[in-house]
Every structure is written in C-alpha cells, then in structure tokens.
Amino acid sequence: MGVKETDTRKRRSHRWIWIASAVSTLLLLPAGCVAWAAYSFSESTREQPVDCGKALDYAWATLPRSARDAHCTAMHWQDTYVEAQFRMPAAEVAGWVAGSYPAAQASSYEEGLHVSYPPKAGWAYEVGIHVRYEGGDTALVRVTAYDS
C-alpha cells in the first residue's frame, strides 16, 4: 500500500508542476508581448541618425561629392520617413537635382519639388526637395522621403 500512496503523491506533484507552468505561460506570454510592443513603438517613432548614403539611396539620389555638413535621420514604424540635409555649392544644385530626379520640374528649387514614384519595396514613394540659398555661393538642401 505504501507504493501506491507514493505513486499518487508523485502524480499530484507532477500535475501541479504542469498546471503551474501552463498558468504562468498563459499569464506571462501576453505580458511579454505587450512589453515588447511598447518598447518597439517607443524606439521606432523617434528619429535616429542614419548613414547619409543609405538615406539618399532610399530617396532615389546620391550624396553629391561636394556636399558638406551632411546630417541624416530616419524614423520607422509602419512607414519609413527619412530626412537628409547638407550644404553644397549653389551653382551645382540644378545639375544635382536634374541628375537625381529627372522627372522633377520646377522653375525655382526654393519653392520645393515633389516627386512621386510607383511603389517599390525598399524605396521611397514620395520625395520632397527643398533648397535654401545661403549667403555667398552655398545652398542648404533638404531631402525628405517616405513610403506611406
């Protein structure tokens, strides 16, 4: 009879282990998913610095060789938003824009250009180019691109 009592106790202790494991999993799994989602959302919705070569590649362009003071950021969540700013010689702006965005047409780059592309994975669908001519022969170029 002692053998049967021991077997019953072992079965009960194993049963509680399985029940406790199942309950823990059912409670901790959703909590972990909520924590992961909150962290992902907080990280993804803030601007982060990115390589300007990659940022402009996403925006269908290249960084001009004469560019200086380049600063690029990106923000990702459901959409990707990239912004690149750099200075370049004012005399080279028209050539760079024409070479990078042949479909763009504007009489003045200071007013801003907007170029739309067909959806293509890994590339921006919309690109905005804004140029502000600074004193002397320098222009501040700002390129924004997104894929919404």
PDB file of C-alpha atoms in Angstrom:
ATOM      1  CA  MET A   1       0.000   0.000   0.000  1.00  0.00           C
ATOM      2  CA  GLY A   2       2.915   2.351   0.592  1.00  0.00           C
ATOM      3  CA  VAL A   3       3.905   2.088  -3.028  1.00  0.00           C
ATOM      4  CA  LYS A   4       0.510   3.269  -4.242  1.00  0.00           C
ATOM      5  CA  GLU A   5       0.495   6.337  -1.952  1.00  0.00           C
ATOM      6  CA  THR A   6       3.939   7.340  -3.207  1.00  0.00           C
ATOM      7  CA  ASP A   7       2.837   6.954  -6.824  1.00  0.00           C
ATOM      8  CA  THR A   8      -0.259   9.078  -6.189  1.00  0.00           C
ATOM      9  CA  ARG A   9       1.775  11.825  -4.497  1.00  0.00           C
ATOM     10  CA  LYS A  10       4.263  11.858  -7.390  1.00  0.00           C
ATOM     11  CA  ARG A  11       1.448  12.144  -9.894  1.00  0.00           C
ATOM     12  CA  ARG A  12      -0.128  15.008  -7.940  1.00  0.00           C
ATOM     13  CA  SER A  13       3.172  16.878  -7.642  1.00  0.00           C
ATOM     14  CA  HIS A  14       3.828  16.466 -11.362  1.00  0.00           C
ATOM     15  CA  ARG A  15       0.284  17.570 -12.155  1.00  0.00           C
ATOM     16  CA  TRP A  16       0.752  20.811 -10.171  1.00  0.00           C
ATOM     17  CA  ILE A  17       4.019  21.479 -11.955  1.00  0.00           C
ATOM     18  CA  TRP A  18       2.284  21.203 -15.331  1.00  0.00           C
ATOM     19  CA  ILE A  19      -0.663  23.321 -14.183  1.00  0.00           C
ATOM     20  CA  ALA A  20       1.636  25.989 -12.746  1.00  0.00           C
ATOM     21  CA  SER A  21       3.688  26.012 -15.962  1.00  0.00           C
ATOM     22  CA  ALA A  22       0.584  26.370 -18.130  1.00  0.00           C
ATOM     23  CA  VAL A  23      -0.857  29.187 -15.993  1.00  0.00           C
ATOM     24  CA  SER A  24       2.492  31.006 -15.944  1.00  0.00           C
ATOM     25  CA  THR A  25       2.783  30.741 -19.707  1.00  0.00           C
ATOM     26  CA  LEU A  26      -0.755  31.995 -20.244  1.00  0.00           C
ATOM     27  CA  LEU A  27      -0.122  34.994 -17.992  1.00  0.00           C
ATOM     28  CA  LEU A  28       3.459  35.859 -18.917  1.00  0.00           C
ATOM     29  CA  LEU A  29       3.227  35.452 -22.695  1.00  0.00           C
ATOM     30  CA  PRO A  30       0.689  38.289 -23.192  1.00  0.00           C
ATOM     31  CA  ALA A  31       2.560  40.494 -20.710  1.00  0.00           C
ATOM     32  CA  GLY A  32       5.789  39.900 -22.615  1.00  0.00           C
ATOM     33  CA  CYS A  33       4.097  40.734 -25.918  1.00  0.00           C
ATOM     34  CA  VAL A  34       2.710  43.985 -24.507  1.00  0.00           C
ATOM     35  CA  ALA A  35       6.125  44.959 -23.133  1.00  0.00           C
ATOM     36  CA  TRP A  36       7.818  44.166 -26.459  1.00  0.00           C
ATOM     37  CA  ALA A  37       5.205  46.176 -28.399  1.00  0.00           C
ATOM     38  CA  ALA A  38       5.589  49.180 -26.089  1.00  0.00           C
ATOM     39  CA  TYR A  39       9.380  49.097 -26.443  1.00  0.00           C
ATOM     40  CA  SER A  40       9.206  48.700 -30.228  1.00  0.00           C
ATOM     41  CA  PHE A  41       6.783  51.593 -30.568  1.00  0.00           C
ATOM     42  CA  SER A  42       8.871  53.894 -28.369  1.00  0.00           C
ATOM     43  CA  GLU A  43      12.053  53.112 -30.312  1.00  0.00           C
ATOM     44  CA  SER A  44      10.515  53.249 -33.757  1.00  0.00           C
ATOM     45  CA  THR A  45       8.743  56.575 -33.509  1.00  0.00           C
ATOM     46  CA  ARG A  46      11.788  58.657 -32.698  1.00  0.00           C
ATOM     47  CA  GLU A  47      14.278  59.976 -35.191  1.00  0.00           C
ATOM     48  CA  GLN A  48      17.557  58.140 -35.290  1.00  0.00           C
ATOM     49  CA  PRO A  49      20.723  59.118 -37.154  1.00  0.00           C
ATOM     50  CA  VAL A  50      21.446  57.112 -40.294  1.00  0.00           C
ATOM     51  CA  ASP A  51      24.173  56.993 -42.913  1.00  0.00           C
ATOM     52  CA  CYS A  52      23.509  59.738 -45.478  1.00  0.00           C
ATOM     53  CA  GLY A  53      24.486  57.481 -48.367  1.00  0.00           C
ATOM     54  CA  LYS A  54      21.784  54.997 -47.375  1.00  0.00           C
ATOM     55  CA  ALA A  55      19.258  57.744 -46.654  1.00  0.00           C
ATOM     56  CA  LEU A  56      19.686  59.340 -50.062  1.00  0.00           C
ATOM     57  CA  ASP A  57      19.742  55.955 -51.771  1.00  0.00           C
ATOM     58  CA  TYR A  58      16.305  55.331 -50.239  1.00  0.00           C
ATOM     59  CA  ALA A  59      15.266  58.740 -51.657  1.00  0.00           C
ATOM     60  CA  TRP A  60      16.401  57.773 -55.195  1.00  0.00           C
ATOM     61  CA  ALA A  61      19.505  60.004 -55.102  1.00  0.00           C
ATOM     62  CA  THR A  62      23.168  60.088 -54.161  1.00  0.00           C
ATOM     63  CA  LEU A  63      25.051  62.430 -51.891  1.00  0.00           C
ATOM     64  CA  PRO A  64      26.924  64.955 -54.051  1.00  0.00           C
ATOM     65  CA  ARG A  65      30.706  64.753 -53.790  1.00  0.00           C
ATOM     66  CA  SER A  66      30.824  68.447 -52.965  1.00  0.00           C
ATOM     67  CA  ALA A  67      28.335  68.072 -50.077  1.00  0.00           C
ATOM     68  CA  ARG A  68      29.389  69.089 -46.600  1.00  0.00           C
ATOM     69  CA  ASP A  69      27.732  69.273 -43.172  1.00  0.00           C
ATOM     70  CA  ALA A  70      25.561  66.294 -44.085  1.00  0.00           C
ATOM     71  CA  HIS A  71      23.119  65.149 -41.417  1.00  0.00           C
ATOM     72  CA  CYS A  72      20.546  62.416 -41.982  1.00  0.00           C
ATOM     73  CA  THR A  73      17.838  60.882 -39.807  1.00  0.00           C
ATOM     74  CA  ALA A  74      15.203  58.194 -40.205  1.00  0.00           C
ATOM     75  CA  MET A  75      12.073  57.198 -38.370  1.00  0.00           C
ATOM     76  CA  HIS A  76      10.450  53.787 -38.823  1.00  0.00           C
ATOM     77  CA  TRP A  77       7.242  52.176 -37.727  1.00  0.00           C
ATOM     78  CA  GLN A  78       4.552  51.296 -40.238  1.00  0.00           C
ATOM     79  CA  ASP A  79       6.108  53.763 -42.668  1.00  0.00           C
ATOM     80  CA  THR A  80       9.658  54.936 -43.152  1.00  0.00           C
ATOM     81  CA  TYR A  81      10.442  58.658 -43.081  1.00  0.00           C
ATOM     82  CA  VAL A  82      13.945  59.847 -43.997  1.00  0.00           C
ATOM     83  CA  GLU A  83      15.362  63.359 -43.925  1.00  0.00           C
ATOM     84  CA  ALA A  84      18.738  64.407 -45.303  1.00  0.00           C
ATOM     85  CA  GLN A  85      20.272  67.870 -45.012  1.00  0.00           C
ATOM     86  CA  PHE A  86      23.543  69.026 -46.492  1.00  0.00           C
ATOM     87  CA  ARG A  87      25.233  72.057 -47.951  1.00  0.00           C
ATOM     88  CA  MET A  88      26.646  72.217 -51.443  1.00  0.00           C
ATOM     89  CA  PRO A  89      27.777  74.869 -53.914  1.00  0.00           C
ATOM     90  CA  ALA A  90      24.748  76.774 -55.189  1.00  0.00           C
ATOM     91  CA  ALA A  91      25.966  76.505 -58.788  1.00  0.00           C
ATOM     92  CA  GLU A  92      25.763  72.681 -58.611  1.00  0.00           C
ATOM     93  CA  VAL A  93      22.226  72.374 -57.246  1.00  0.00           C
ATOM     94  CA  ALA A  94      20.397  72.413 -60.588  1.00  0.00           C
ATOM     95  CA  GLY A  95      22.691  69.741 -62.045  1.00  0.00           C
ATOM     96  CA  TRP A  96      22.394  67.511 -58.973  1.00  0.00           C
ATOM     97  CA  VAL A  97      18.593  67.758 -58.935  1.00  0.00           C
ATOM     98  CA  ALA A  98      18.337  67.114 -62.688  1.00  0.00           C
ATOM     99  CA  GLY A  99      20.646  64.104 -62.410  1.00  0.00           C
ATOM    100  CA  SER A 100      18.955  62.657 -59.337  1.00  0.00           C
ATOM    101  CA  TYR A 101      15.352  63.482 -60.175  1.00  0.00           C
ATOM    102  CA  PRO A 102      14.931  63.788 -63.940  1.00  0.00           C
ATOM    103  CA  ALA A 103      11.119  63.740 -63.605  1.00  0.00           C
ATOM    104  CA  ALA A 104      11.154  66.789 -61.308  1.00  0.00           C
ATOM    105  CA  GLN A 105      10.382  70.080 -62.929  1.00  0.00           C
ATOM    106  CA  ALA A 106      10.381  73.412 -61.181  1.00  0.00           C
ATOM    107  CA  SER A 107      11.445  76.892 -62.097  1.00  0.00           C
ATOM    108  CA  SER A 108      12.748  77.541 -58.598  1.00  0.00           C
ATOM    109  CA  TYR A 109      14.106  74.937 -56.209  1.00  0.00           C
ATOM    110  CA  GLU A 110      13.463  77.313 -53.313  1.00  0.00           C
ATOM    111  CA  GLU A 111       9.735  76.684 -53.739  1.00  0.00           C
ATOM    112  CA  GLY A 112      10.363  72.973 -53.307  1.00  0.00           C
ATOM    113  CA  LEU A 113       9.936  69.996 -55.554  1.00  0.00           C
ATOM    114  CA  HIS A 114       7.793  66.957 -55.055  1.00  0.00           C
ATOM    115  CA  VAL A 115       8.435  63.710 -56.897  1.00  0.00           C
ATOM    116  CA  SER A 116       6.237  60.594 -56.711  1.00  0.00           C
ATOM    117  CA  TYR A 117       7.362  57.097 -57.612  1.00  0.00           C
ATOM    118  CA  PRO A 118       5.418  53.879 -58.093  1.00  0.00           C
ATOM    119  CA  PRO A 119       5.511  51.601 -55.033  1.00  0.00           C
ATOM    120  CA  LYS A 120       8.724  49.579 -54.903  1.00  0.00           C
ATOM    121  CA  ALA A 121       9.881  47.723 -51.793  1.00  0.00           C
ATOM    122  CA  GLY A 122      12.826  49.409 -50.081  1.00  0.00           C
ATOM    123  CA  TRP A 123      12.418  52.729 -51.894  1.00  0.00           C
ATOM    124  CA  ALA A 124      10.547  55.927 -51.124  1.00  0.00           C
ATOM    125  CA  TYR A 125       7.232  56.578 -52.833  1.00  0.00           C
ATOM    126  CA  GLU A 126       7.326  60.320 -52.236  1.00  0.00           C
ATOM    127  CA  VAL A 127      10.345  62.640 -52.235  1.00  0.00           C
ATOM    128  CA  GLY A 128      10.474  66.335 -51.426  1.00  0.00           C
ATOM    129  CA  ILE A 129      13.458  68.550 -52.293  1.00  0.00           C
ATOM    130  CA  HIS A 130      13.812  71.982 -50.703  1.00  0.00           C
ATOM    131  CA  VAL A 131      16.728  74.303 -51.364  1.00  0.00           C
ATOM    132  CA  ARG A 132      17.573  77.457 -49.422  1.00  0.00           C
ATOM    133  CA  TYR A 133      20.289  79.614 -50.940  1.00  0.00           C
ATOM    134  CA  GLU A 134      22.517  80.990 -48.227  1.00  0.00           C
ATOM    135  CA  GLY A 135      24.825  83.974 -48.453  1.00  0.00           C
ATOM    136  CA  GLY A 136      27.621  83.555 -50.946  1.00  0.00           C
ATOM    137  CA  ASP A 137      27.677  80.533 -53.156  1.00  0.00           C
ATOM    138  CA  THR A 138      26.252  77.940 -50.745  1.00  0.00           C
ATOM    139  CA  ALA A 139      22.881  76.200 -50.759  1.00  0.00           C
ATOM    140  CA  LEU A 140      21.277  74.210 -47.960  1.00  0.00           C
ATOM    141  CA  VAL A 141      19.499  71.198 -49.462  1.00  0.00           C
ATOM    142  CA  ARG A 142      16.867  69.241 -47.539  1.00  0.00           C
ATOM    143  CA  VAL A 143      15.539  65.998 -48.957  1.00  0.00           C
ATOM    144  CA  THR A 144      12.580  64.263 -47.310  1.00  0.00           C
ATOM    145  CA  ALA A 145      11.346  60.851 -48.379  1.00  0.00           C
ATOM    146  CA  TYR A 146       8.690  58.445 -47.161  1.00  0.00           C
ATOM    147  CA  ASP A 147       6.835  55.345 -48.241  1.00  0.00           C
ATOM    148  CA  SER A 148       3.289  55.691 -46.960  1.00  0.00           C
TER     149      SER A 148
END
